[in-house]
Tab-separated table of C-alpha atoms in Angstrom:
chain	number	residue	atom	x	y	z
A	15	MET	CA	-0.083	0.372	0.221
A	16	SER	CA	1.851	3.466	-1.043
A	17	SER	CA	2.350	5.995	1.812
A	18	THR	CA	-0.079	8.459	-0.574
A	19	LEU	CA	-2.799	6.549	0.068
A	20	ASN	CA	-2.289	5.968	3.548
A	21	GLN	CA	-1.842	9.108	4.272
A	22	SER	CA	-5.317	9.909	2.562
A	23	GLN	CA	-6.763	6.648	4.801
A	24	ASN	CA	-5.000	8.176	8.670
A	25	ALA	CA	-6.310	11.816	7.715
A	26	THR	CA	-10.434	10.243	8.390
A	27	MET	CA	-9.151	8.604	11.222
A	28	ASP	CA	-9.644	9.687	14.477
A	29	ASP	CA	-6.401	8.990	17.174
A	30	GLU	CA	-8.519	5.695	18.316
A	31	THR	CA	-8.952	3.628	14.569
A	32	THR	CA	-4.947	5.135	13.491
A	33	ALA	CA	-4.104	3.121	16.393
A	34	LEU	CA	-6.617	-0.087	15.210
A	35	LYS	CA	-5.108	0.327	11.890
A	36	GLN	CA	-1.559	0.445	13.266
A	37	LEU	CA	-2.225	-2.541	15.116
A	38	TYR	CA	-2.883	-4.435	12.636
A	39	GLN	CA	-0.202	-3.446	10.029
A	40	THR	CA	1.849	-5.185	12.504
A	41	ALA	CA	-0.039	-7.823	12.697
A	42	GLY	CA	0.279	-8.086	8.240
A	43	GLN	CA	-3.444	-7.704	7.936
A	44	ASP	CA	-3.572	-4.208	7.826
A	45	HIS	CA	-5.398	-4.514	4.140
A	46	LEU	CA	-8.623	-4.701	4.966
A	47	PHE	CA	-8.298	-0.834	5.553
A	48	GLN	CA	-8.092	-0.950	1.794
A	49	PHE	CA	-11.217	0.813	1.247
A	50	TRP	CA	-11.632	2.754	4.531
A	51	PRO	CA	-11.931	6.214	1.685
A	52	GLU	CA	-15.005	4.626	0.166
A	53	LEU	CA	-16.897	4.093	2.808
A	54	SER	CA	-19.769	6.054	4.638
A	55	LYS	CA	-19.398	6.950	8.571
A	56	LEU	CA	-22.204	4.171	9.389
A	57	GLU	CA	-19.836	1.562	6.848
A	58	GLN	CA	-16.191	3.134	8.751
A	59	THR	CA	-18.105	2.316	12.156
A	60	THR	CA	-18.894	-0.834	11.445
A	61	LEU	CA	-16.558	-1.850	10.146
A	62	CYS	CA	-14.391	-0.725	12.850
A	63	HIS	CA	-17.132	-2.669	15.607
A	64	GLN	CA	-15.798	-5.591	14.193
A	65	LEU	CA	-11.795	-5.651	14.277
A	66	LYS	CA	-11.801	-4.497	17.980
A	67	SER	CA	-13.884	-7.035	18.333
A	68	LEU	CA	-10.883	-9.611	16.792
A	69	ASP	CA	-7.682	-9.921	18.336
A	70	VAL	CA	-5.806	-10.153	15.336
A	71	ASN	CA	-2.696	-11.586	17.776
A	72	ARG	CA	-4.828	-14.378	18.182
A	73	VAL	CA	-6.233	-14.938	14.545
A	74	ASN	CA	-2.452	-15.042	13.258
A	75	ARG	CA	-1.194	-17.942	16.190
A	76	VAL	CA	-3.981	-20.105	15.608
A	77	TRP	CA	-3.814	-19.546	11.469
A	78	GLN	CA	-0.377	-20.769	12.329
A	79	THR	CA	-0.589	-23.635	14.280
A	80	ALA	CA	-3.412	-24.746	12.711
A	81	VAL	CA	-1.092	-25.267	9.648
A	82	ASP	CA	1.414	-26.451	10.994
A	83	ALA	CA	-0.059	-28.795	12.955
A	84	GLU	CA	-1.214	-30.443	9.391
A	85	LYS	CA	2.413	-30.072	8.479
A	86	ALA	CA	3.308	-31.796	10.955
A	87	GLY	CA	0.261	-34.177	10.199
A	88	LEU	CA	1.104	-35.189	6.237
A	89	SER	CA	5.085	-34.876	7.193
A	90	GLY	CA	4.161	-38.134	9.988
A	91	THR	CA	7.210	-36.208	12.049
A	92	SER	CA	4.436	-36.808	15.111
A	93	ASP	CA	6.893	-40.066	16.754
A	94	ASP	CA	4.647	-39.809	20.080
A	95	GLU	CA	1.598	-40.516	17.412
A	96	GLU	CA	0.857	-44.380	17.778
A	97	ILE	CA	-3.176	-45.354	18.209
A	98	ARG	CA	-3.614	-47.621	20.391
A	99	PRO	CA	-6.828	-49.313	22.547
A	100	LEU	CA	-7.856	-47.598	25.467
A	101	PRO	CA	-6.486	-49.030	28.810
A	102	CYS	CA	-9.008	-50.975	31.499
A	103	ASP	CA	-8.085	-48.631	33.842
A	104	ALA	CA	-9.963	-45.539	32.316
A	105	PHE	CA	-12.668	-47.241	31.130
A	106	ASP	CA	-16.291	-49.117	32.178
A	107	THR	CA	-19.584	-50.329	31.008
A	108	VAL	CA	-22.869	-50.175	32.095
A	109	ILE	CA	-23.928	-52.893	29.387
A	110	ASP	CA	-25.172	-55.751	31.802
A	111	ASN	CA	-23.626	-53.683	34.891
A	112	PRO	CA	-27.035	-53.473	36.988
A	113	ALA	CA	-25.022	-53.189	40.475
A	114	LYS	CA	-22.063	-50.653	39.661
A	115	GLU	CA	-25.369	-48.559	37.670
A	116	ALA	CA	-27.300	-48.219	40.683
A	117	GLU	CA	-23.713	-47.504	42.376
A	118	TRP	CA	-23.009	-44.545	39.788
A	119	ARG	CA	-26.650	-43.403	39.542
A	120	LYS	CA	-27.057	-43.038	43.392
A	121	VAL	CA	-23.590	-40.811	44.012
A	122	GLY	CA	-24.896	-38.568	40.881
A	123	LEU	CA	-28.404	-37.747	42.214
A	124	LYS	CA	-26.644	-37.129	45.464
A	125	ALA	CA	-24.879	-34.495	43.050
A	126	ILE	CA	-27.341	-32.980	41.627
A	127	ALA	CA	-29.916	-33.028	44.797
A	128	ASP	CA	-26.083	-30.816	46.695
A	129	GLY	CA	-26.877	-27.969	43.798
A	130	HIS	CA	-23.141	-29.072	42.394
A	131	VAL	CA	-24.797	-30.239	38.726
A	132	ALA	CA	-25.367	-28.187	35.270
A	133	VAL	CA	-26.058	-29.028	31.814
A	134	LEU	CA	-25.005	-27.274	29.670
A	135	LEU	CA	-26.550	-27.843	25.272
A	136	MET	CA	-24.480	-27.067	21.923
A	137	ALA	CA	-27.946	-26.250	19.809
A	138	GLY	CA	-26.011	-23.553	17.531
A	139	GLY	CA	-27.424	-25.668	14.502
A	140	GLN	CA	-29.713	-25.243	12.665
A	141	GLY	CA	-32.218	-28.262	10.943
A	142	THR	CA	-31.622	-27.493	7.127
A	143	ARG	CA	-31.216	-30.998	6.291
A	144	LEU	CA	-33.937	-32.044	7.904
A	145	GLY	CA	-35.448	-28.915	5.622
A	146	SER	CA	-36.404	-26.128	8.643
A	147	SER	CA	-34.705	-22.427	9.031
A	148	ASP	CA	-35.392	-22.659	12.485
A	149	PRO	CA	-32.366	-23.953	15.118
A	150	LYS	CA	-32.284	-27.763	15.025
A	151	GLY	CA	-33.853	-27.783	18.278
A	152	CYS	CA	-36.505	-26.522	17.897
A	153	TYR	CA	-37.607	-30.290	15.708
A	154	ASP	CA	-40.715	-32.514	15.998
A	155	ILE	CA	-39.374	-35.632	14.951
A	156	GLY	CA	-43.231	-36.729	14.496
A	157	LEU	CA	-44.102	-37.855	17.938
A	158	PRO	CA	-47.400	-37.740	19.392
A	159	SER	CA	-47.332	-35.366	21.136
A	160	HIS	CA	-44.898	-33.150	18.615
A	161	LYS	CA	-43.282	-32.024	21.001
A	162	SER	CA	-39.800	-30.654	19.947
A	163	LEU	CA	-36.330	-32.585	20.920
A	164	PHE	CA	-36.005	-28.061	23.087
A	165	GLN	CA	-39.239	-29.683	25.441
A	166	TYR	CA	-37.944	-33.289	25.775
A	167	GLN	CA	-35.078	-32.364	27.008
A	168	ALA	CA	-36.416	-29.936	29.174
A	169	GLU	CA	-38.700	-32.387	30.714
A	170	ARG	CA	-35.706	-34.548	31.215
A	171	ILE	CA	-34.004	-31.917	33.560
A	172	LEU	CA	-37.582	-31.319	35.245
A	173	ARG	CA	-38.084	-34.693	35.832
A	174	LEU	CA	-34.244	-35.648	37.079
A	175	GLN	CA	-34.836	-32.805	39.646
A	176	THR	CA	-38.304	-34.543	40.877
A	177	VAL	CA	-36.030	-37.445	41.514
A	178	ALA	CA	-32.986	-36.306	42.932
A	179	GLU	CA	-35.528	-34.129	45.149
A	180	GLU	CA	-37.573	-37.606	46.268
A	181	GLU	CA	-34.403	-39.530	46.429
A	182	ASN	CA	-32.276	-37.987	49.003
A	183	GLY	CA	-35.028	-35.868	51.172
A	184	LYS	CA	-34.756	-32.972	49.586
A	185	PRO	CA	-38.124	-30.431	49.917
A	186	LYS	CA	-40.070	-29.955	46.570
A	187	GLY	CA	-38.738	-27.747	44.042
A	188	SER	CA	-35.778	-26.983	45.937
A	189	VAL	CA	-33.213	-29.306	43.493
A	190	ILE	CA	-32.351	-26.930	40.264
A	191	ILE	CA	-29.951	-28.192	37.058
A	192	PRO	CA	-28.965	-25.016	35.323
A	193	TRP	CA	-28.827	-24.755	31.509
A	194	TYR	CA	-26.540	-23.553	29.320
A	195	ILE	CA	-27.783	-23.186	25.862
A	196	MET	CA	-25.017	-22.018	23.411
A	197	THR	CA	-26.183	-21.130	20.341
A	198	SER	CA	-24.668	-19.366	16.538
A	199	GLY	CA	-25.666	-16.199	16.172
A	200	PRO	CA	-27.869	-16.796	13.582
A	201	THR	CA	-30.108	-19.462	16.210
A	202	ARG	CA	-29.751	-17.218	18.755
A	203	LYS	CA	-32.723	-15.300	18.819
A	204	PRO	CA	-34.843	-17.325	17.305
A	205	THR	CA	-34.078	-20.096	19.685
A	206	VAL	CA	-34.532	-17.787	22.872
A	207	ALA	CA	-37.747	-16.520	21.106
A	208	PHE	CA	-39.082	-20.294	21.326
A	209	PHE	CA	-38.146	-20.849	24.646
A	210	GLU	CA	-40.124	-17.688	25.892
A	211	LYS	CA	-43.558	-18.449	23.687
A	212	ASN	CA	-43.320	-21.568	24.801
A	213	HIS	CA	-42.642	-20.794	28.625
A	214	HIS	CA	-39.648	-22.144	28.956
A	215	PHE	CA	-40.928	-25.488	28.524
A	216	GLY	CA	-41.979	-25.111	33.376
A	217	LEU	CA	-38.572	-24.070	33.849
A	218	HIS	CA	-37.689	-21.334	34.955
A	219	ALA	CA	-36.515	-18.712	33.131
A	220	LYS	CA	-33.393	-17.482	35.481
A	221	ASN	CA	-32.304	-21.176	35.305
A	222	VAL	CA	-32.274	-21.338	31.462
A	223	ILE	CA	-29.161	-19.217	30.351
A	224	PHE	CA	-28.355	-18.755	26.527
A	225	PHE	CA	-24.681	-17.179	25.324
A	226	GLU	CA	-23.258	-16.632	21.960
A	227	GLN	CA	-20.824	-19.856	20.356
A	228	GLY	CA	-17.889	-17.440	18.353
A	229	THR	CA	-16.251	-17.193	15.066
A	230	LEU	CA	-13.004	-16.653	13.405
A	231	PRO	CA	-12.360	-15.136	9.630
A	232	CYS	CA	-12.149	-16.832	7.161
A	233	LEU	CA	-8.878	-16.684	5.399
A	234	THR	CA	-6.858	-17.060	2.783
A	235	MET	CA	-4.465	-20.053	2.440
A	236	ASN	CA	-1.646	-17.877	3.009
A	237	GLY	CA	-3.596	-16.897	6.567
A	238	LYS	CA	-4.646	-12.805	5.171
A	239	ILE	CA	-8.383	-12.367	6.669
A	240	LEU	CA	-11.217	-11.898	3.606
A	241	LEU	CA	-13.327	-9.599	3.517
A	242	ASP	CA	-17.017	-9.999	2.642
A	243	SER	CA	-17.739	-6.996	2.190
A	244	LYS	CA	-16.051	-3.967	1.694
A	245	SER	CA	-16.905	-3.048	5.247
A	246	ARG	CA	-16.773	-6.081	7.469
A	247	VAL	CA	-14.908	-9.162	7.686
A	248	ALA	CA	-16.217	-12.346	6.744
A	249	VAL	CA	-16.247	-15.101	9.473
A	250	ALA	CA	-17.389	-19.095	10.031
A	251	PRO	CA	-18.055	-19.952	13.154
A	252	ASP	CA	-15.221	-21.347	14.957
A	253	GLY	CA	-16.360	-24.773	15.881
A	254	ASN	CA	-18.313	-26.937	18.748
A	255	GLY	CA	-14.459	-26.666	20.374
A	256	GLY	CA	-16.115	-22.738	20.486
A	257	LEU	CA	-17.619	-24.057	23.418
A	258	TYR	CA	-14.746	-23.156	25.477
A	259	ALA	CA	-13.661	-19.897	24.509
A	260	ALA	CA	-17.429	-18.767	24.547
A	261	LEU	CA	-17.706	-19.750	28.549
A	262	ARG	CA	-14.997	-16.970	29.334
A	263	ALA	CA	-17.126	-14.175	26.789
A	264	PRO	CA	-20.299	-11.785	27.885
A	265	ILE	CA	-22.673	-13.682	27.917
A	266	SER	CA	-24.985	-10.571	26.766
A	267	PRO	CA	-22.603	-9.438	23.535
A	268	SER	CA	-24.921	-6.262	23.392
A	269	SER	CA	-24.596	-4.914	26.874
A	270	HIS	CA	-21.681	-3.680	28.680
A	271	SER	CA	-21.085	-6.794	31.396
A	272	THR	CA	-18.578	-8.624	31.462
A	273	HIS	CA	-20.600	-11.265	33.239
A	274	ASN	CA	-19.720	-14.829	31.717
A	275	VAL	CA	-21.014	-18.415	31.705
A	276	VAL	CA	-17.667	-19.692	34.508
A	277	HIS	CA	-18.512	-16.451	36.817
A	278	ASP	CA	-22.347	-18.113	36.802
A	279	LEU	CA	-20.988	-21.666	36.954
A	280	GLU	CA	-19.246	-20.433	40.035
A	281	SER	CA	-21.940	-18.443	41.718
A	282	ARG	CA	-23.852	-21.277	41.440
A	283	GLY	CA	-21.365	-23.577	43.389
A	284	ILE	CA	-21.251	-26.491	40.395
A	285	HIS	CA	-18.737	-28.427	40.257
A	286	TYR	CA	-19.593	-30.652	37.457
A	287	VAL	CA	-20.820	-29.953	34.017
A	288	HIS	CA	-22.241	-32.219	31.907
A	289	VAL	CA	-22.064	-30.770	27.269
A	290	TYR	CA	-24.167	-32.030	25.208
A	291	GLY	CA	-25.368	-31.613	21.507
A	292	VAL	CA	-29.264	-30.889	20.719
A	293	ASP	CA	-29.904	-34.218	18.144
A	294	ASN	CA	-29.926	-36.825	20.058
A	295	CYS	CA	-33.750	-37.907	21.502
A	296	LEU	CA	-32.604	-40.253	23.536
A	297	VAL	CA	-30.171	-38.314	25.215
A	298	ARG	CA	-29.995	-38.491	28.773
A	299	VAL	CA	-29.738	-34.859	30.202
A	300	ALA	CA	-27.614	-34.335	33.683
A	301	ASP	CA	-27.792	-38.572	32.936
A	302	PRO	CA	-26.742	-39.047	37.298
A	303	VAL	CA	-25.755	-42.513	36.094
A	304	PHE	CA	-22.607	-40.641	34.497
A	305	PHE	CA	-21.744	-37.966	37.052
A	306	GLY	CA	-21.220	-40.697	39.838
A	307	TYR	CA	-19.649	-42.691	37.643
A	308	SER	CA	-16.940	-39.627	36.707
A	309	ILE	CA	-17.518	-38.236	39.922
A	310	SER	CA	-16.461	-41.868	41.706
A	311	LYS	CA	-13.535	-41.808	39.120
A	312	GLN	CA	-12.038	-38.849	40.504
A	313	ALA	CA	-12.140	-37.621	37.187
A	314	ASP	CA	-11.651	-33.954	35.662
A	315	CYS	CA	-12.679	-35.285	31.875
A	316	ALA	CA	-14.617	-38.068	30.629
A	317	ALA	CA	-16.519	-39.482	27.505
A	318	LYS	CA	-19.583	-41.180	27.708
A	319	VAL	CA	-19.377	-43.238	23.967
A	320	VAL	CA	-21.276	-46.247	22.749
A	321	ARG	CA	-20.032	-49.710	20.522
A	322	LYS	CA	-19.526	-49.570	17.038
A	323	THR	CA	-21.453	-51.111	15.254
A	324	THR	CA	-19.103	-52.525	13.136
A	325	PRO	CA	-15.574	-52.719	12.414
A	326	THR	CA	-16.171	-50.318	9.431
A	327	GLU	CA	-18.938	-47.832	10.791
A	328	SER	CA	-17.510	-44.744	9.718
A	329	VAL	CA	-17.333	-42.912	13.063
A	330	GLY	CA	-14.054	-41.691	15.891
A	331	VAL	CA	-13.716	-43.626	18.412
A	332	VAL	CA	-12.090	-42.837	21.461
A	333	ALA	CA	-8.685	-44.232	22.112
A	334	MET	CA	-5.682	-43.027	23.499
A	335	ARG	CA	-2.794	-41.085	20.244
A	336	GLY	CA	0.802	-42.075	22.395
A	337	LYS	CA	0.349	-41.125	25.576
A	338	HIS	CA	-3.447	-38.771	25.552
A	339	PHE	CA	-7.337	-39.800	25.500
A	340	SER	CA	-8.294	-38.362	21.858
A	341	VAL	CA	-11.001	-38.972	18.853
A	342	ILE	CA	-9.217	-40.561	16.328
A	343	GLU	CA	-11.434	-40.651	13.228
A	344	TYR	CA	-12.739	-43.469	11.335
A	345	SER	CA	-10.039	-42.733	8.263
A	346	GLU	CA	-6.934	-42.920	10.507
A	347	ILE	CA	-7.518	-46.055	11.759
A	348	SER	CA	-5.990	-48.959	9.381
A	349	LYS	CA	-8.259	-51.886	8.645
A	350	GLU	CA	-6.108	-54.362	10.794
A	351	GLN	CA	-6.779	-51.988	13.344
A	352	ALA	CA	-10.341	-51.206	13.513
A	353	GLU	CA	-10.669	-55.482	12.999
A	354	GLN	CA	-8.156	-55.606	15.923
A	355	MET	CA	-10.294	-57.995	18.822
A	356	GLU	CA	-9.992	-56.775	22.455
A	357	GLY	CA	-11.580	-60.862	23.948
A	358	ASP	CA	-14.945	-60.836	21.822
A	359	GLN	CA	-15.206	-57.044	21.151
A	360	LEU	CA	-13.679	-54.647	19.035
A	361	ALA	CA	-10.683	-53.156	20.795
A	362	TYR	CA	-11.766	-49.896	19.042
A	363	ARG	CA	-15.350	-49.951	19.752
A	364	ALA	CA	-15.581	-46.239	21.706
A	365	ALA	CA	-17.379	-44.757	19.121
A	366	ASN	CA	-17.998	-40.684	20.106
A	367	ILE	CA	-21.311	-39.663	20.710
A	368	VAL	CA	-20.425	-36.280	22.385
A	369	ASN	CA	-21.305	-36.713	25.563
A	370	HIS	CA	-18.886	-35.396	27.708
A	371	PHE	CA	-18.296	-34.451	30.980
A	372	TYR	CA	-16.012	-32.334	32.484
A	373	THR	CA	-15.239	-30.346	36.330
A	374	THR	CA	-15.709	-26.687	36.485
A	375	GLU	CA	-12.128	-26.431	37.951
A	376	PHE	CA	-11.250	-28.275	34.392
A	377	LEU	CA	-13.761	-25.585	32.033
A	378	LYS	CA	-11.134	-22.730	34.118
A	379	GLN	CA	-8.586	-24.308	33.425
A	380	VAL	CA	-8.837	-24.924	29.059
A	381	GLU	CA	-7.488	-21.512	28.576
A	382	SER	CA	-4.019	-22.280	29.887
A	383	PHE	CA	-3.556	-24.622	26.985
A	384	GLU	CA	-5.687	-23.518	24.314
A	385	GLU	CA	-3.169	-22.256	22.313
A	386	LYS	CA	-1.483	-25.587	22.338
A	387	MET	CA	-4.959	-26.720	20.444
A	388	ALA	CA	-4.540	-27.243	16.388
A	389	PHE	CA	-7.436	-25.610	14.841
A	390	HIS	CA	-8.469	-27.909	11.578
A	391	ILE	CA	-8.575	-26.590	8.945
A	392	ALA	CA	-11.441	-27.205	6.523
A	393	ARG	CA	-10.637	-25.659	2.494
A	394	LYS	CA	-13.706	-23.891	1.137
A	395	LYS	CA	-15.177	-22.013	-1.646
A	396	ILE	CA	-15.582	-18.261	0.474
A	397	PRO	CA	-17.208	-15.795	-1.545
A	398	HIS	CA	-15.288	-12.317	-0.695
A	399	VAL	CA	-13.885	-8.503	-2.013
A	400	ASP	CA	-10.704	-8.847	-3.780
A	401	ILE	CA	-8.491	-6.141	-2.607
A	402	GLY	CA	-6.962	-5.551	-5.939
A	403	SER	CA	-9.689	-4.806	-7.842
A	404	GLY	CA	-12.548	-4.137	-4.980
A	405	GLU	CA	-14.864	-6.564	-7.320
A	406	HIS	CA	-16.507	-8.827	-5.017
A	407	LEU	CA	-16.176	-12.729	-6.339
A	408	LYS	CA	-17.264	-16.140	-5.930
A	409	PRO	CA	-14.655	-18.522	-6.480
A	410	ALA	CA	-15.597	-22.088	-8.335
A	411	LYS	CA	-12.715	-23.822	-6.513
A	412	PRO	CA	-11.849	-23.863	-2.851
A	413	ASN	CA	-10.494	-20.482	-2.240
A	414	GLY	CA	-9.189	-20.258	1.769
A	415	MET	CA	-9.838	-21.500	4.804
A	416	LYS	CA	-12.179	-21.656	7.497
A	417	LEU	CA	-10.721	-22.592	11.312
A	418	GLU	CA	-12.566	-25.239	13.324
A	419	LEU	CA	-11.546	-26.156	16.879
A	420	PHE	CA	-13.911	-29.728	17.908
A	421	VAL	CA	-15.311	-30.302	21.070
A	422	PHE	CA	-13.400	-32.849	21.842
A	423	ASP	CA	-9.427	-31.040	21.112
A	424	VAL	CA	-9.475	-30.360	24.904
A	425	PHE	CA	-8.694	-34.478	25.601
A	426	PRO	CA	-5.289	-35.355	26.051
A	427	PHE	CA	-4.856	-32.156	27.946
A	428	ALA	CA	-6.898	-34.172	30.906
A	429	LYS	CA	-5.366	-35.115	34.103
A	430	HIS	CA	-7.692	-37.858	34.557
A	431	MET	CA	-9.854	-39.010	31.447
A	432	VAL	CA	-12.446	-42.156	32.041
A	433	VAL	CA	-14.469	-43.485	29.855
A	434	LEU	CA	-18.138	-45.054	29.707
A	435	GLU	CA	-19.539	-47.388	27.376
A	436	VAL	CA	-23.225	-46.533	27.478
A	437	ASP	CA	-26.272	-48.859	25.630
A	438	ARG	CA	-26.368	-47.251	22.294
A	439	LYS	CA	-29.951	-48.106	21.709
A	440	GLU	CA	-31.011	-46.223	24.835
A	441	GLU	CA	-28.671	-44.033	24.409
A	442	PHE	CA	-28.209	-42.649	21.249
A	443	SER	CA	-29.928	-41.704	18.571
A	444	PRO	CA	-28.966	-39.342	16.039
A	445	LEU	CA	-30.853	-37.140	13.680
A	446	LYS	CA	-28.701	-35.788	10.251
A	447	ASN	CA	-30.420	-36.910	8.155
A	448	ALA	CA	-33.222	-35.943	6.176
A	449	PRO	CA	-36.897	-37.316	6.145
A	450	GLY	CA	-37.177	-40.566	4.211
A	451	THR	CA	-33.068	-41.061	4.538
A	452	GLY	CA	-33.532	-43.909	6.539
A	453	THR	CA	-30.869	-44.030	8.711
A	454	ASP	CA	-30.038	-40.927	11.416
A	455	ASP	CA	-33.375	-39.078	10.406
A	456	PRO	CA	-36.710	-38.086	11.680
A	457	GLU	CA	-38.145	-41.545	11.608
A	458	THR	CA	-35.436	-43.569	13.172
A	459	SER	CA	-35.682	-40.860	15.972
A	460	ARG	CA	-39.288	-41.299	16.627
A	461	LYS	CA	-39.225	-45.120	16.156
A	462	ASP	CA	-36.196	-45.203	18.825
A	463	LEU	CA	-37.870	-42.773	21.143
A	464	LEU	CA	-40.961	-45.075	21.516
A	465	SER	CA	-39.227	-48.127	21.399
A	466	GLN	CA	-37.616	-47.306	24.364
A	467	GLN	CA	-40.734	-45.948	26.058
A	468	ARG	CA	-42.473	-49.114	24.931
A	469	ARG	CA	-39.261	-51.193	27.001
A	470	PHE	CA	-39.780	-48.441	29.573
A	471	MET	CA	-43.421	-49.512	29.687
A	472	GLU	CA	-42.823	-54.226	29.750
A	473	HIS	CA	-39.391	-54.156	32.026
A	474	ALA	CA	-42.637	-52.325	34.986
A	475	GLY	CA	-44.203	-55.048	34.121
A	476	ALA	CA	-46.879	-54.160	31.485
A	477	THR	CA	-48.251	-55.708	28.949
A	478	MET	CA	-48.887	-53.631	25.425
A	479	GLU	CA	-51.192	-55.686	23.003
A	480	GLY	CA	-49.523	-55.338	18.963
A	481	GLU	CA	-47.836	-52.857	18.118
A	482	ILE	CA	-49.782	-49.977	19.674
A	483	GLU	CA	-47.372	-46.604	20.448
A	484	ILE	CA	-47.629	-45.307	23.873
A	485	GLU	CA	-45.358	-42.122	23.852
A	486	ILE	CA	-44.572	-41.362	27.943
A	487	SER	CA	-43.901	-37.738	29.541
A	488	PRO	CA	-40.540	-37.274	30.525
A	489	LEU	CA	-42.152	-35.714	33.280
A	490	VAL	CA	-43.928	-39.104	34.248
A	491	SER	CA	-40.547	-41.144	33.758
A	492	TYR	CA	-36.715	-39.837	33.205
A	493	ALA	CA	-35.510	-43.077	32.242
A	494	GLY	CA	-37.718	-46.294	33.139
A	495	GLU	CA	-38.265	-44.746	37.376
A	496	GLY	CA	-41.893	-44.467	38.209
A	497	LEU	CA	-44.055	-47.052	36.720
A	498	SER	CA	-44.027	-49.459	39.236
A	499	SER	CA	-48.384	-49.167	38.916
A	500	VAL	CA	-48.762	-50.424	35.276
A	501	ARG	CA	-47.130	-53.663	36.314
A	502	GLY	CA	-49.668	-56.236	35.398
A	503	ALA	CA	-51.652	-54.092	33.609
A	504	LYS	CA	-52.585	-54.974	29.800
A	505	TYR	CA	-52.714	-51.777	27.452
A	506	THR	CA	-54.789	-52.205	24.376
A	507	ARG	CA	-54.427	-48.562	23.199
A	508	SER	CA	-52.038	-46.335	21.718
A	509	GLY	CA	-52.082	-42.862	22.604
A	510	ILE	CA	-49.857	-40.090	25.389
A	511	ALA	CA	-49.814	-39.893	28.394
A	512	GLU	CA	-48.062	-36.379	30.373
A	513	SER	CA	-49.024	-38.282	33.621
A	514	VAL	CA	-49.222	-42.026	35.248
A	515	GLU	CA	-52.730	-41.636	35.636
A	516	ALA	CA	-53.708	-40.770	31.573
A	517	LEU	CA	-51.837	-44.167	31.375
A	518	ASP	CA	-54.832	-45.892	32.464
A	519	ALA	CA	-57.322	-44.482	30.067
A	520	LEU	CA	-54.848	-47.021	27.198
A	521	LYS	CA	-56.198	-49.860	28.342
């Protein structure tokens, strides 16, 4: 950029903006001011506000770390990266292990009753693949009740609060499980509006805390920040691993308050947090078994997993990379490793389902090692303004990169991590694909949830005639408990039970 242009630009800048431009110039990103003389006052203000909110030196470091990590991976220079199965002392299962499951459940319910747990939902996605422009949690999978994913999860929290009270002798209404919901920029307003319209599904509004996933600038292959317009930087979500930075960002970015999720957790006396994704209709929100297991093991980080169905199932698995826990993508495991057996089970069977436990202390510590975590590079076709011509270009082939961190990228930094295997049919039915796809779609989610509720009834001693479908509200039963009154009864009609008493009409 010529000195004449620099002087022309600086002539229209106040001291604060000149200092901002100098900061970007030192970082090698001052091309973002290229069109400053052409911008209106409002556009200049918009650009300055966005550039002030960016930590440009962090962007540069993140890009360099990501590029270096990718090069190291491609060149095979990571000598201590041998992939190995999970060690036995860090892995347990609830399958065919009812005594341990009951023991862990008791510990978890005590922690819930004592007010030490919270849940954190990653709900930034839209239902685009499902044919919906709404946030994914608003989606109706076709249940008889037409409840959304959000409502099912809210009602599970309500029921679990009641169970914890009853089993620990606490007064009614005294147990609270705060629910932190991470949205993306585009989904925040519609998500909040959906909850407000539905009166937070019976939860107190002050215990449902919305916050926003961060973004990172889109970059050229050489690490230069791209402009979406002459007055706006092109940005993209920073991946579900952006959760960790978002915990430290103000909960209400439009206000001047610095209160963030970490502060909120501490002020409420929360010691343990369950983190999960929105698109699993079977998710056991604030699962007392998972909490109890992780607490009993004194873990700072834990993962809930299900068994791989076949050696070739396209799913990441939790395993060891060198000395550290990691999620290993299916493409990284050789055919021999995928088929390797450990007794009568696959050695690499711990399929990742994005269902994690953390201590609050561990979440606070992430900041200390965050810059050691390498973001993942996704090369994309990114529309942008050409710095030379000022034209808005829509490239036909990848021209830049988006950087993402995954929520499991913290695993290698955990001091004491453990892994709990659960039954897939009871806890995992992802919603990924459009209706009619045949796998991981609304129809399979509906079928899996109603099949589970049929098992709840039959396990409690009821007889279900034919192919009838009874939808049991989570307010009635969280995981099959509370149904003792159905023992010996025969049910002949399909229907919805919002209370135990409502089941009588379906006999």
